């Protein structure tokens, strides 16, 4: 590590953040968070229990009932949240380094994508705060009815480790803008940046108790939040399996609302009318190998027209072979580690199983990509299964690693059928130079986002989310506000 200010180890916050202050866990237990790129321990973090979750929910509810935030003028909420966005920017180096170290992410990406994105997205929601209007209903002349969107109360936000700060902001932006209190449980692999965010929120002027951050185990703190009878809504991003647990928690407790951003197995369909196949190959490789494939909307299934399959596969392999694992703080590194050696080992076991299945096709492994990487890190070579059958397990199961399948098709209908053939429906990409085909494909593809001539198009101005077992309830855009509000009708009779 060099000694520039941007890479000196931050002074991590490691206690629970409840009611505007750092406090230890009730039983004083701690867990270790490590840097997946080196295997080194970074910090011992307080491990929240059900009692700590209860403390945080009480603090959120008390703040909500006080009205200090929930009934504050929207223009005030705008000012405070915009100040928080400013503070994220002022502390950008520290936050980018924290997520790079804690999540094994590339500093070149946390500093250019995660942290600036988090600040910009938060500011976008802040700016919306005083631009949202209610409705007047078209009633008969003797009555008057208006409809207002009111904050729900206490939001439980449960997030994954792949974009710690960004995932937090995706939930906090709309939840706080609309006046709710939040109890946020970060992933155990990456609690550090979000703990700091809690403190920055207080510095920005958020009243105590409005944002509480409680790290802790999924099966303890996460479950306690899901089952808590005074939590009004859960906003979850993570795996489909854990998402289903939250539906059960809700039905076993108070019927709280549940919004789920879960897994994916996104198809990237490349037609033979594409002139610039190099651009398509660049993005096909990026679509799966960016962040070593640990992206819910990763384009993990490449579906290529048979006329160009051989040529295009060679181009994608060329790009995969050029990836380099190494020091995650070095700009030249392009292939980060997986989130843990445990995750890497279980994915590798999966890959060995898939390799035994004749339907998986022919396997390519880019061993040279990881030859210089720290052996203590959780690095994994990119893998490509060429000629995989769409129904093969390797094409059906979310892997969450640098693993691509390539399947060929001959007709547009077949491409649609293959792309839609998984239990997920999160994202899809289409490459074509034919405008009408692009629209036709978008109509037929089951996906929350269809990216045309790019991969993984995403912006705060457009919804992000899926259907089927990818979940429901979109993040981002003004639609996300609807998840954190309830509509109230006020009817004035006998005018
Ligand atoms: P995960 O295992 O589902 O964990 C997500 C969160 O849930 C973590 O905070 C985790 O806590 C918590 N959790 C785990 N088990 C729980 C339980 N039994 N009850 C309550 N909470 C529990 O997912 P992950 O491994 O962190 O992330 C990878 C998955 O997230 C992939 O499937 C990916 O597709 C999905 N993802 C989806 C999106 C999207 O927007 N659609 C975005 C990013 C990731 P611990 O960390 O303490 O276990
Ligand atoms: Mg970590």
Coordinates of C-alpha atoms and ligand atoms in Angstrom, one line a residue:
X1 CA 0.0 0.0 0.0
X2 CA 1.4 3.4 -0.8
X3 CA 1.3 6.2 1.8
X4 CA -0.8 8.8 0.0
X5 CA -3.6 10.2 2.1
X6 CA -6.2 8.4 0.1
X7 CA -4.7 5.0 1.2
X8 CA -3.9 5.5 4.9
X9 CA -6.1 3.2 6.9
X10 CA -9.2 5.0 8.2
X11 CA -10.1 5.1 11.8
X12 CA -13.0 2.6 11.6
X13 CA -16.1 3.0 13.7
X14 CA -16.9 -0.4 15.1
X15 CA -19.8 -0.1 17.5
X16 CA -23.5 -0.1 16.8
X17 CA -24.9 3.3 15.9
X18 CA -28.2 3.8 17.9
X19 CA -30.0 7.0 18.7
X20 CA -27.1 9.2 17.5
X21 CA -24.3 7.5 19.4
X22 CA -21.9 4.6 19.1
X23 CA -22.7 1.8 21.7
X24 CA -21.4 -1.7 22.2
X25 CA -23.7 -4.7 21.7
X26 CA -25.8 -5.6 24.7
X27 CA -23.7 -8.8 25.2
X28 CA -20.4 -7.2 24.2
X29 CA -20.0 -9.7 21.4
X30 CA -17.9 -8.8 18.3
X31 CA -17.2 -10.3 14.9
X32 CA -14.2 -9.8 12.6
X33 CA -14.4 -8.1 9.3
X34 CA -11.6 -8.8 6.9
X35 CA -10.2 -7.6 3.6
X36 CA -11.0 -10.3 1.1
X37 CA -8.0 -9.3 -1.1
X38 CA -5.4 -10.1 1.6
X39 CA -7.3 -12.2 4.2
X40 CA -6.2 -9.6 6.8
X41 CA -8.4 -8.7 9.7
X42 CA -9.6 -5.1 9.5
X43 CA -11.7 -4.6 12.6
X44 CA -13.7 -6.2 15.4
X45 CA -17.3 -5.0 15.0
X46 CA -20.0 -5.1 17.6
X47 CA -22.5 -7.9 16.8
X48 CA -26.0 -6.7 17.3
X49 CA -28.5 -9.1 19.0
X50 CA -32.3 -9.1 19.0
X51 CA -32.1 -6.9 22.1
X52 CA -30.0 -4.4 20.2
X53 CA -32.4 -4.4 17.2
X54 CA -35.2 -3.7 19.7
X55 CA -33.3 -0.8 21.1
X56 CA -32.7 0.6 17.6
X57 CA -36.4 0.1 16.6
X58 CA -37.5 1.9 19.8
X59 CA -35.2 4.7 19.0
X60 CA -36.5 4.9 15.5
X61 CA -40.1 4.8 16.7
X62 CA -39.5 7.5 19.3
X63 CA -37.9 9.8 16.8
X64 CA -40.8 9.1 14.4
X65 CA -43.5 9.9 16.9
X66 CA -41.6 13.0 18.0
X67 CA -42.1 14.5 14.5
X68 CA -38.6 15.9 14.5
X69 CA -38.0 14.4 11.1
X70 CA -41.3 12.8 10.1
X71 CA -43.2 16.0 10.4
X72 CA -40.3 18.4 9.5
X73 CA -40.9 20.7 6.6
X74 CA -39.9 18.8 3.4
X75 CA -37.6 21.7 2.6
X76 CA -35.8 21.0 5.8
X77 CA -35.4 17.4 5.0
X78 CA -34.0 18.4 1.7
X79 CA -31.4 20.6 3.3
X80 CA -30.3 18.0 5.8
X81 CA -30.0 15.2 3.2
X82 CA -28.2 17.4 0.7
X83 CA -25.8 18.2 3.5
X84 CA -25.3 14.5 4.1
X85 CA -24.6 14.1 0.3
X86 CA -22.0 16.9 0.7
X87 CA -20.4 15.1 3.7
X88 CA -20.2 11.9 1.7
X89 CA -18.3 13.8 -0.9
X90 CA -16.1 15.6 1.6
X91 CA -15.2 12.2 3.1
X92 CA -15.0 10.4 -0.3
X93 CA -11.4 9.2 0.0
X94 CA -12.1 7.6 3.3
X95 CA -15.3 6.0 2.3
X96 CA -13.9 4.7 -1.0
X97 CA -11.0 3.2 0.8
X98 CA -13.2 1.7 3.5
X99 CA -15.4 -0.1 0.9
X100 CA -12.3 -1.2 -1.1
X101 CA -10.7 -2.7 2.0
X102 CA -13.8 -4.1 3.7
X103 CA -15.4 -5.6 0.5
X104 CA -12.2 -6.4 -1.5
X105 CA -13.5 -3.9 -4.1
X106 CA -11.2 -2.1 -6.6
X107 CA -10.4 1.4 -5.2
X108 CA -10.5 2.6 -8.8
X109 CA -14.2 1.7 -8.8
X110 CA -15.3 2.6 -5.3
X111 CA -13.7 6.1 -5.8
X112 CA -15.3 6.7 -9.2
X113 CA -18.6 4.7 -9.0
X114 CA -19.7 3.7 -5.5
X115 CA -19.0 6.9 -3.5
X116 CA -19.8 9.6 -6.1
X117 CA -22.9 7.6 -7.1
X118 CA -24.0 7.3 -3.5
X119 CA -23.6 11.1 -3.0
X120 CA -25.4 11.9 -6.3
X121 CA -28.3 9.5 -5.7
X122 CA -28.8 10.8 -2.2
X123 CA -28.8 14.4 -3.5
X124 CA -31.3 13.5 -6.1
X125 CA -33.8 12.2 -3.5
X126 CA -33.0 15.2 -1.2
X127 CA -34.0 17.5 -4.1
X128 CA -37.2 15.6 -4.6
X129 CA -38.3 16.2 -1.0
X130 CA -40.2 19.4 -1.5
X131 CA -41.5 18.7 -5.0
X132 CA -43.9 15.9 -4.2
X133 CA -47.6 16.8 -4.3
X134 CA -50.7 15.0 -3.1
X135 CA -54.0 14.7 -5.1
X136 CA -57.4 16.2 -5.0
X137 CA -60.1 13.6 -5.9
X138 CA -62.8 14.3 -8.4
X139 CA -65.7 14.1 -5.9
X140 CA -69.2 15.4 -6.2
X141 CA -69.7 19.1 -5.4
X142 CA -70.9 18.6 -1.8
X143 CA -67.7 16.9 -0.6
X144 CA -63.9 17.4 -0.9
X145 CA -61.3 14.6 -0.8
X146 CA -57.6 14.7 -0.9
X147 CA -55.0 12.0 -1.0
X148 CA -51.6 12.3 0.8
X149 CA -48.6 10.0 0.9
X150 CA -47.5 9.6 4.5
X151 CA -44.3 8.0 5.8
X152 CA -44.9 4.5 7.1
X153 CA -42.9 4.7 10.3
X154 CA -39.9 2.5 11.0
X155 CA -38.1 1.0 8.0
X156 CA -35.8 -2.0 8.3
X157 CA -33.2 -2.0 5.6
X158 CA -31.1 -5.1 5.1
X159 CA -28.4 -4.9 2.5
X160 CA -25.7 -7.1 0.9
X161 CA -21.9 -6.7 0.7
X162 CA -21.3 -6.0 -3.0
X163 CA -22.0 -2.2 -2.9
X164 CA -22.2 -1.4 0.8
X165 CA -22.5 2.4 0.7
X166 CA -24.5 2.5 -2.5
X167 CA -27.0 -0.1 -1.4
X168 CA -27.5 1.8 1.9
X169 CA -28.2 5.0 -0.1
X170 CA -30.6 3.2 -2.4
X171 CA -32.7 2.5 0.6
X172 CA -32.0 5.6 2.7
X173 CA -32.6 8.1 -0.1
X174 CA -36.3 7.4 -0.6
X175 CA -36.9 6.2 3.0
X176 CA -35.5 9.3 4.7
X177 CA -36.8 11.8 2.1
X178 CA -40.3 10.7 2.9
X179 CA -39.8 11.2 6.7
X180 CA -39.3 7.6 7.9
X181 CA -36.9 6.4 10.6
X182 CA -34.6 3.6 9.5
X183 CA -32.8 0.7 11.2
X184 CA -30.1 -0.5 8.8
X185 CA -28.4 -3.8 9.0
X186 CA -25.4 -4.0 6.8
X187 CA -23.9 -7.3 5.6
X188 CA -21.5 -8.8 8.0
X189 CA -18.7 -8.8 5.4
X190 CA -18.9 -5.0 5.0
X191 CA -20.2 -3.1 8.0
X192 CA -17.7 -0.3 8.1
X193 CA -18.6 2.4 5.6
X194 CA -22.3 2.3 6.7
X195 CA -21.3 2.8 10.3
X196 CA -19.4 5.9 9.3
X197 CA -22.4 7.0 7.3
X198 CA -24.6 6.9 10.4
X199 CA -22.2 9.3 12.1
X200 CA -22.1 11.6 9.1
X201 CA -25.9 11.7 9.1
X202 CA -25.9 13.1 12.6
X203 CA -23.3 15.6 11.6
X204 CA -25.5 16.7 8.7
X205 CA -28.3 17.4 11.1
X206 CA -30.4 14.2 11.0
X207 CA -32.2 14.0 14.4
X208 CA -31.0 11.3 16.8
X209 CA -32.8 7.9 16.3
X210 CA -33.8 8.6 12.7
X211 CA -31.0 6.5 11.3
X212 CA -29.7 3.6 13.3
X213 CA -27.0 1.2 12.0
X214 CA -26.9 -2.3 13.6
X215 CA -24.4 -4.8 12.2
X216 CA -24.9 -8.3 13.3
X217 CA -25.5 -11.8 12.0
X218 CA -28.2 -12.4 9.4
X219 CA -29.8 -15.1 11.5
X220 CA -29.7 -13.0 14.6
X221 CA -29.9 -9.2 13.9
X222 CA -31.4 -9.7 10.4
X223 CA -34.0 -12.1 11.6
X224 CA -34.9 -10.0 14.6
X225 CA -35.5 -7.0 12.3
X226 CA -37.7 -9.1 10.0
X227 CA -39.8 -10.4 13.0
X228 CA -40.0 -7.2 14.9
X229 CA -43.6 -6.2 15.5
X230 CA -42.9 -2.5 15.4
X231 CA -41.1 -2.4 12.0
X232 CA -43.5 -1.2 9.3
X233 CA -41.6 -2.2 6.2
X234 CA -38.5 -4.1 5.2
X235 CA -36.4 -3.0 2.2
X236 CA -34.1 -5.9 1.4
X237 CA -31.4 -6.5 -1.1
X238 CA -29.7 -9.9 -1.2
X239 CA -30.3 -13.5 -2.2
X240 CA -33.6 -15.0 -3.3
X241 CA -33.3 -17.5 -0.5
X242 CA -33.0 -14.9 2.3
X243 CA -35.6 -12.7 0.6
X244 CA -38.1 -15.6 1.0
X245 CA -37.2 -15.7 4.7
X246 CA -38.4 -12.1 5.0
X247 CA -41.8 -13.0 3.5
X248 CA -42.1 -15.7 6.2
X249 CA -40.9 -13.3 9.0
X250 CA -43.7 -10.9 7.9
X251 CA -46.4 -13.5 8.0
X252 CA -45.2 -14.8 11.3
X253 CA -45.2 -11.3 12.9
X254 CA -47.1 -8.1 12.0
X255 CA -47.7 -8.4 8.2
X256 CA -45.1 -5.7 7.6
X257 CA -44.6 -4.7 4.0
X258 CA -41.6 -6.5 2.3
X259 CA -39.7 -5.2 -0.7
X260 CA -37.2 -7.6 -2.2
X261 CA -34.3 -6.9 -4.6
X262 CA -33.0 -10.5 -5.0
X263 CA -30.9 -12.6 -7.4
X264 CA -30.6 -12.7 -11.1
X265 CA -29.2 -14.7 -14.1
X266 CA -29.3 -12.0 -16.7
X267 CA -29.1 -12.8 -20.5
X268 CA -27.1 -10.7 -22.9
X269 CA -28.5 -11.4 -26.4
X270 CA -26.2 -10.6 -29.3
X271 CA -27.6 -10.6 -32.9
X272 CA -25.7 -11.1 -36.0
X273 CA -26.7 -7.6 -37.4
X274 CA -24.3 -5.9 -35.0
X275 CA -21.5 -4.1 -36.9
X276 CA -19.3 -3.1 -34.0
X277 CA -18.7 -6.5 -32.5
X278 CA -15.6 -5.3 -30.6
X279 CA -17.8 -2.8 -28.6
X280 CA -20.3 -5.6 -28.0
X281 CA -17.5 -7.9 -26.8
X282 CA -16.0 -5.3 -24.6
X283 CA -19.3 -4.8 -22.8
X284 CA -20.2 -8.5 -22.8
X285 CA -16.9 -9.1 -20.9
X286 CA -17.6 -6.2 -18.6
X287 CA -21.1 -7.3 -18.0
X288 CA -20.0 -10.4 -16.3
X289 CA -16.4 -9.8 -15.1
X290 CA -16.9 -6.4 -13.6
X291 CA -16.5 -6.8 -9.8
X292 CA -15.7 -10.5 -10.6
X293 CA -19.4 -11.1 -11.4
X294 CA -20.6 -10.2 -7.9
X295 CA -23.4 -8.0 -9.3
X296 CA -27.0 -9.1 -9.0
X297 CA -27.7 -7.9 -12.6
X298 CA -24.4 -9.4 -14.0
X299 CA -24.9 -10.5 -17.6
X300 CA -23.9 -14.1 -16.8
X301 CA -25.6 -15.7 -19.8
X302 CA -24.3 -14.7 -23.2
X303 CA -26.8 -15.7 -25.9
X304 CA -25.2 -15.3 -29.3
X305 CA -26.5 -15.7 -32.9
X306 CA -25.0 -18.9 -34.4
X307 CA -23.6 -17.0 -37.4
X308 CA -21.2 -15.0 -35.2
X309 CA -20.8 -17.3 -32.2
X310 CA -17.3 -18.5 -33.0
X311 CA -15.9 -15.1 -33.8
X312 CA -17.7 -13.4 -30.9
X313 CA -16.7 -16.1 -28.3
X314 CA -13.0 -15.6 -29.3
X315 CA -13.3 -11.9 -28.8
X316 CA -14.9 -12.3 -25.3
X317 CA -12.2 -14.9 -24.3
X318 CA -9.5 -12.5 -25.5
X319 CA -10.9 -9.8 -23.1
X320 CA -11.4 -12.3 -20.2
X321 CA -7.8 -13.4 -20.6
X322 CA -6.6 -9.8 -20.3
X323 CA -8.1 -9.4 -16.8
X324 CA -5.6 -9.0 -14.0
X325 CA -6.1 -9.8 -10.3
X326 CA -3.8 -8.1 -7.8
X327 CA -3.6 -5.3 -5.3
X328 CA -7.1 -3.8 -5.2
X329 CA -5.7 -0.4 -4.4
X330 CA -3.7 -0.4 -7.7
X331 CA -5.4 1.2 -10.7
X332 CA -4.0 -1.5 -13.0
X333 CA -5.9 -4.3 -11.2
X334 CA -9.1 -5.3 -13.1
X335 CA -10.2 -8.5 -11.4
X336 CA -11.1 -8.1 -7.7
X337 CA -11.3 -11.0 -5.3
X338 CA -14.6 -12.7 -4.3
X339 CA -16.1 -11.6 -1.0
X340 CA -14.4 -14.4 1.0
X341 CA -12.3 -17.5 0.5
X342 CA -15.4 -19.5 1.6
X343 CA -17.4 -18.0 -1.2
X344 CA -14.6 -18.6 -3.7
X345 CA -14.3 -22.3 -2.6
X346 CA -18.0 -23.0 -2.8
X347 CA -18.2 -21.4 -6.3
X348 CA -15.2 -23.5 -7.4
X349 CA -16.9 -26.6 -6.1
X350 CA -20.0 -25.6 -8.1
X351 CA -17.9 -25.1 -11.2
X352 CA -16.3 -28.5 -10.8
X353 CA -19.7 -30.1 -10.7
X354 CA -20.9 -28.1 -13.7
X355 CA -17.8 -29.2 -15.6
X356 CA -19.0 -32.9 -15.2
X357 CA -22.3 -32.1 -16.9
X358 CA -22.1 -32.6 -20.7
X359 CA -24.8 -29.9 -21.1
X360 CA -22.5 -27.3 -19.7
X361 CA -20.4 -27.3 -22.9
X362 CA -16.6 -26.7 -23.1
X363 CA -14.9 -25.0 -20.2
X364 CA -12.3 -22.2 -20.5
X365 CA -10.4 -21.0 -17.4
X366 CA -8.2 -17.9 -17.3
X367 CA -5.6 -19.2 -14.8
X368 CA -3.1 -16.6 -16.0
X369 CA -5.4 -13.8 -14.8
X370 CA -4.7 -14.6 -11.2
X371 CA -1.1 -15.7 -11.3
X372 CA 0.3 -12.6 -9.6
X373 CA -2.5 -12.2 -7.0
X374 CA -2.0 -12.6 -3.2
X375 CA -2.6 -16.3 -2.5
X376 CA -4.2 -15.3 0.8
X377 CA -6.8 -13.3 -1.1
X378 CA -10.1 -14.8 -2.4
X379 CA -9.2 -14.4 -6.0
X380 CA -10.8 -16.7 -8.6
X381 CA -9.9 -17.1 -12.3
X382 CA -12.6 -16.2 -14.8
X383 CA -14.4 -19.2 -16.3
X384 CA -16.4 -19.5 -19.5
X385 CA -18.6 -22.4 -20.5
X386 CA -18.8 -22.4 -24.4
X387 CA -21.8 -24.0 -26.0
X388 CA -23.8 -24.4 -22.8
X389 CA -27.4 -25.7 -23.2
X390 CA -29.9 -23.2 -21.8
X391 CA -31.4 -25.8 -19.5
X392 CA -28.0 -26.8 -18.0
X393 CA -27.7 -26.1 -14.3
X394 CA -24.8 -23.7 -15.1
X395 CA -27.2 -21.6 -17.1
X396 CA -29.9 -21.7 -14.4
X397 CA -28.2 -21.2 -11.1
X398 CA -27.0 -17.8 -9.9
X399 CA -23.3 -18.2 -9.3
X400 CA -22.3 -14.6 -8.2
X401 CA -18.7 -15.0 -9.5
X402 CA -16.7 -14.5 -12.7
X403 CA -18.5 -17.3 -14.6
X404 CA -20.0 -16.8 -18.0
X405 CA -22.0 -19.3 -20.1
X406 CA -22.3 -18.9 -23.9
X407 CA -25.3 -20.3 -25.7
X408 CA -26.2 -20.0 -29.4
X409 CA -29.5 -19.3 -31.1
X410 CA -30.8 -19.1 -34.6
X411 CA -34.0 -17.2 -34.5
X412 CA -35.3 -14.2 -32.6
X413 CA -38.0 -16.3 -31.0
X414 CA -35.5 -18.8 -29.8
X415 CA -33.3 -16.0 -28.3
X416 CA -36.4 -14.7 -26.4
X417 CA -37.2 -18.2 -25.2
X418 CA -33.7 -18.8 -23.9
X419 CA -33.4 -15.4 -22.3
X420 CA -36.7 -15.9 -20.4
X421 CA -35.9 -19.5 -19.3
X422 CA -34.8 -18.9 -15.7
X423 CA -36.6 -18.4 -12.5
X424 CA -35.2 -14.8 -12.4
X425 CA -36.3 -11.7 -14.2
X426 CA -34.0 -8.8 -13.2
X427 CA -32.1 -7.5 -16.2
X428 CA -31.4 -8.4 -19.9
X429 CA -29.2 -6.8 -22.6
X430 CA -29.8 -6.8 -26.4
X431 CA -27.2 -6.0 -29.0
X432 CA -28.7 -5.2 -32.5
X433 CA -28.4 -2.5 -35.1
X434 CA -32.0 -2.9 -36.0
X435 CA -34.2 -0.4 -34.1
X436 CA -37.4 -2.3 -34.6
X437 CA -35.9 -5.5 -33.4
X438 CA -34.6 -3.7 -30.3
X439 CA -38.2 -2.6 -29.4
X440 CA -39.6 -6.0 -30.3
X441 CA -37.1 -7.7 -28.0
X442 CA -37.7 -5.3 -25.1
X443 CA -41.4 -6.1 -25.3
X444 CA -40.8 -9.8 -25.1
X445 CA -38.0 -10.0 -22.5
X446 CA -39.0 -10.6 -18.9
X447 CA -36.7 -8.2 -17.1
X448 CA -36.9 -5.1 -15.0
X449 CA -34.3 -3.4 -17.2
X450 CA -33.6 -4.1 -20.8
X451 CA -30.3 -2.5 -21.9
X452 CA -30.0 -2.0 -25.6
X453 CA -26.5 -1.8 -27.0
X454 CA -25.0 -1.6 -23.6
X455 CA -25.1 -3.7 -20.4
X456 CA -26.6 -3.0 -17.1
X457 CA -27.9 0.5 -17.8
X458 CA -28.6 2.1 -14.5
X459 CA -29.4 5.6 -13.2
X460 CA -31.2 7.1 -10.3
X461 CA -33.8 8.5 -12.7
X462 CA -35.1 5.0 -13.7
X463 CA -36.4 2.1 -11.7
X464 CA -34.2 -0.8 -10.9
X465 CA -35.7 -4.1 -9.8
X466 CA -37.2 -7.3 -11.1
X467 CA -40.0 -9.8 -11.0
X468 CA -40.3 -13.6 -10.7
X469 CA -37.8 -14.8 -8.1
X470 CA -35.7 -11.6 -8.5
X471 CA -38.2 -10.0 -6.2
X472 CA -40.5 -7.0 -6.3
X473 CA -40.6 -3.3 -5.5
X474 CA -38.2 -1.1 -7.4
X475 CA -35.3 0.8 -6.1
X476 CA -34.3 4.2 -7.6
X477 CA -36.5 6.7 -9.4
X478 CA -39.4 8.5 -7.8
X479 CA -41.3 5.1 -7.8
X480 CA -39.1 4.0 -4.9
X481 CA -40.8 6.6 -2.7
X482 CA -44.0 4.6 -3.0
X483 CA -42.4 1.7 -1.0
X484 CA -41.9 3.9 2.0
X485 CA -45.3 5.8 2.1
X486 CA -48.9 4.9 2.6
X487 CA -51.7 6.7 0.9
X488 CA -54.2 8.5 3.1
X489 CA -57.6 9.7 2.0
X490 CA -59.2 12.7 3.8
X491 CA -62.8 13.1 3.0
X492 CA -64.7 16.2 4.0
X493 CA -68.4 15.6 3.9
X494 CA -71.4 17.9 3.6
X495 CA -69.7 21.1 2.3
Ligands
LIG1 P1 -27.6 -12.6 1.5 O1 -26.9 -13.7 2.0 O2 -29.0 -12.8 1.1 O3 -27.5 -11.4 2.6 C1 -28.1 -10.2 2.4 C2 -28.4 -9.6 3.8 O4 -29.3 -10.5 4.4 C3 -27.2 -9.5 4.7 O5 -27.2 -8.4 5.4 C4 -27.3 -10.8 5.5 O6 -26.6 -10.7 6.7 C5 -28.8 -10.8 5.7 N1 -29.2 -12.2 6.0 C6 -28.6 -13.4 5.8 N2 -29.4 -14.4 6.2 C7 -30.4 -13.9 6.8 C8 -31.6 -14.4 7.5 N3 -31.7 -15.7 7.7 N4 -32.5 -13.5 8.0 C9 -32.3 -12.2 7.9 N5 -31.3 -11.6 7.3 C10 -30.4 -12.4 6.7 O7 -26.9 -12.0 0.2 P2 -25.4 -11.6 0.0 O8 -24.6 -12.9 -0.1 O9 -25.0 -10.6 1.0 O10 -25.5 -10.9 -1.5 C11 -25.5 -11.7 -2.6 C12 -26.9 -11.8 -3.1 O11 -27.6 -10.5 -3.2 C13 -27.0 -12.3 -4.5 O12 -28.0 -13.3 -4.6 C14 -27.4 -11.1 -5.4 O13 -28.0 -11.4 -6.6 C15 -28.2 -10.3 -4.5 N6 -28.1 -8.9 -4.8 C16 -29.2 -8.4 -5.4 C17 -29.2 -7.1 -5.8 C18 -30.4 -6.5 -6.4 O14 -30.6 -5.3 -6.4 N7 -31.3 -7.2 -7.0 C19 -28.1 -6.3 -5.5 C20 -27.0 -6.8 -4.9 C21 -27.0 -8.2 -4.5 P3 -25.2 -11.4 6.9 O15 -24.3 -10.6 6.0 O16 -24.9 -11.1 8.4 O17 -25.3 -12.8 6.6
LIG2 MG1 -14.9 -7.2 5.2

